[in-house]
């Protein structure tokens, strides 16, 4: 007898052609993660700045991981339309949560699917525990590596500006010194050219009296 979820597998295979394995679990933390919104109207679970995000594929630590949530049905075979809709709507996703039910995860091999399932379950547990601590798993932390890097960039930028300003001041000072030196040299040169001959030339010619004058 075929599984009641056979139609769901084929939806995943159709919309994610590289998929070789689809896994489904009734994980405690998967179902709790669908109820983090007290109104149970949210259709997405957002997670960011958690190391295990790297393990689910297509995401880095500081990316925002969005896991779509679809509503549960009386029979799993009825989940097909909603599953197909979110796979089209979220092209990067490789997992779908079912509210108060569990999760579907897939991969290009059974090993990859199993690894990603374990990473997702770890993230769901993190989200539930963070909620109990009053921390939103979908919000960028106020303190941390990213903020420290921003502060370092700002500090570096300020240092560059200070060095640039100092360089400009030095250039202005050098120009002023050069201009002052040039003026002094011009004044000294003018004095040398006029003072010795102000009362006649070195041989007594000019308007001065000559000893040879008869």
XYZ file of C-alpha atoms in Angstrom:
214
model
C 0.000 0.000 0.000
C 1.288 3.440 -0.960
C 1.875 6.073 1.698
C -0.770 8.760 2.179
C 2.042 11.224 1.555
C 3.072 9.857 -1.853
C 1.524 12.842 -3.641
C 3.608 15.164 -1.426
C 6.845 13.420 -2.385
C 6.080 13.895 -6.059
C 5.352 17.595 -5.540
C 8.799 18.035 -4.000
C 10.475 15.969 -6.734
C 8.717 18.044 -9.396
C 9.584 21.471 -7.978
C 13.035 20.516 -6.628
C 14.381 18.279 -9.431
C 17.710 17.554 -7.712
C 15.923 16.022 -4.698
C 16.679 12.354 -4.046
C 15.153 11.984 -0.579
C 12.292 13.541 1.401
C 12.001 13.028 5.160
C 9.036 13.723 7.439
C 9.067 13.750 11.239
C 6.709 14.593 14.077
C 9.477 16.333 15.999
C 8.412 17.955 19.269
C 10.405 21.122 18.567
C 9.171 21.315 14.968
C 5.539 21.460 16.059
C 6.332 23.852 18.945
C 8.161 26.143 16.511
C 4.916 26.569 14.571
C 3.258 27.937 17.730
C 5.827 30.602 18.688
C 3.325 33.126 17.369
C 0.626 33.056 20.037
C -2.039 33.919 17.464
C -0.918 31.014 15.248
C -1.479 33.155 12.182
C 2.155 33.482 11.127
C 3.083 31.643 7.938
C 6.843 31.922 8.399
C 9.481 31.119 10.997
C 12.429 33.531 10.812
C 15.869 32.672 12.153
C 19.165 34.530 11.877
C 22.650 34.719 13.418
C 22.668 31.091 14.526
C 25.640 28.923 13.550
C 23.552 25.872 12.612
C 21.896 27.853 9.812
C 24.974 26.921 7.767
C 23.931 23.270 7.964
C 20.581 23.599 6.199
C 22.019 24.582 2.811
C 21.847 27.790 0.741
C 22.397 30.004 3.808
C 25.193 31.591 5.848
C 25.320 32.324 9.579
C 24.094 35.919 9.235
C 21.497 35.247 6.529
C 17.820 35.288 7.372
C 16.474 31.761 7.156
C 12.740 31.678 6.427
C 10.913 28.396 6.942
C 7.359 28.475 5.579
C 4.516 27.175 7.748
C 1.398 25.595 6.304
C -1.751 24.673 8.211
C -2.421 21.056 9.138
C -5.222 19.028 7.554
C -7.233 15.987 8.634
C -5.218 13.876 6.207
C -1.637 14.441 5.076
C -2.663 13.843 1.482
C -4.623 17.117 1.674
C -1.448 19.121 2.330
C -0.506 18.989 -1.360
C -1.881 22.358 -2.587
C -0.336 24.323 0.288
C 2.976 22.471 -0.022
C 3.156 23.211 -3.733
C 2.281 26.872 -3.156
C 5.077 27.487 -0.637
C 7.684 25.618 -2.692
C 6.977 28.028 -5.535
C 6.793 31.047 -3.215
C 10.038 30.214 -1.366
C 12.561 28.948 -3.954
C 15.433 28.754 -1.420
C 13.571 26.689 1.152
C 14.308 22.989 1.636
C 11.988 22.462 4.583
C 8.325 23.145 5.332
C 6.719 23.201 8.765
C 3.174 21.931 9.276
C 1.398 23.692 12.127
C 0.932 21.505 15.225
C 2.179 18.543 13.202
C 5.839 18.348 12.156
C 8.233 19.100 9.316
C 9.155 17.983 5.789
C 12.817 18.194 4.771
C 14.529 17.086 1.560
C 18.020 16.808 0.082
C 20.005 15.678 -2.943
C 20.809 12.425 -1.112
C 19.501 10.653 1.957
C 22.663 11.665 3.795
C 22.129 15.342 2.981
C 18.434 15.143 3.854
C 19.254 13.537 7.222
C 21.946 16.125 8.003
C 19.664 19.013 7.140
C 16.823 17.515 9.150
C 19.077 17.346 12.216
C 20.172 20.963 11.678
C 16.591 22.145 11.283
C 15.511 20.342 14.435
C 18.411 21.953 16.321
C 17.298 25.370 15.042
C 13.670 24.726 16.003
C 14.770 23.807 19.523
C 16.912 26.957 19.638
C 13.936 29.071 18.565
C 11.700 27.585 21.262
C 14.307 27.986 23.989
C 15.187 31.523 22.905
C 11.494 32.442 23.052
C 11.386 31.258 26.670
C 14.366 33.555 27.362
C 12.592 36.508 25.777
C 14.909 36.500 22.736
C 13.541 36.701 19.192
C 15.420 34.237 16.987
C 14.558 36.243 13.879
C 16.090 39.549 14.998
C 19.701 40.592 14.408
C 21.420 40.740 17.827
C 22.307 44.152 19.255
C 25.826 42.976 20.124
C 27.959 40.490 18.291
C 30.374 39.952 15.457
C 28.469 41.938 12.846
C 28.086 44.988 15.086
C 31.749 44.771 16.156
C 32.777 44.712 12.501
C 30.657 47.802 11.829
C 32.294 49.602 14.760
C 35.730 48.613 13.446
C 34.848 49.971 10.010
C 33.641 53.258 11.533
C 36.796 53.508 13.654
C 38.954 52.760 10.622
C 37.098 55.389 8.601
C 37.629 57.969 11.365
C 41.347 57.131 11.508
C 41.635 57.521 7.742
C 39.898 60.901 7.923
C 42.200 62.031 10.753
C 45.282 60.947 8.814
C 43.977 62.714 5.708
C 43.343 65.930 7.673
C 46.827 65.754 9.250
C 48.375 65.212 5.824
C 46.541 68.266 4.489
C 47.681 70.347 7.476
C 51.262 69.226 6.920
C 51.050 70.135 3.242
C 49.703 73.602 4.096
C 52.490 74.113 6.665
C 55.132 73.040 4.142
C 53.735 75.432 1.527
C 53.704 78.290 4.053
C 57.322 77.579 5.063
C 58.368 77.411 1.426
C 56.629 80.704 0.667
C 58.230 82.377 3.710
C 61.663 81.077 2.727
C 61.219 82.332 -0.840
C 60.275 85.815 0.411
C 63.285 85.895 2.711
C 65.576 84.835 -0.100
C 64.115 87.527 -2.366
C 64.598 90.187 0.321
C 68.168 89.073 1.012
C 68.930 89.001 -2.699
C 67.599 92.534 -3.144
C 69.662 93.810 -0.212
C 72.842 92.262 -1.578
C 72.272 93.806 -5.011
C 71.718 97.373 -3.723
C 73.665 97.988 -0.488
C 77.315 97.665 -1.703
C 76.810 100.069 -4.588
C 74.448 102.601 -3.079
C 77.172 105.315 -3.033
C 78.976 104.256 -6.188
C 80.590 101.166 -7.655
C 83.462 99.253 -6.212
C 86.025 101.299 -8.270
C 84.614 104.628 -7.138
C 82.735 105.346 -10.363
C 79.369 106.948 -10.319
C 78.395 109.997 -8.328
C 81.104 109.525 -5.682
C 84.410 111.451 -5.742
C 87.356 109.735 -7.403
C 90.941 110.021 -6.147
C 92.085 110.287 -9.786
C 89.840 113.229 -10.531
C 91.796 116.288 -11.590
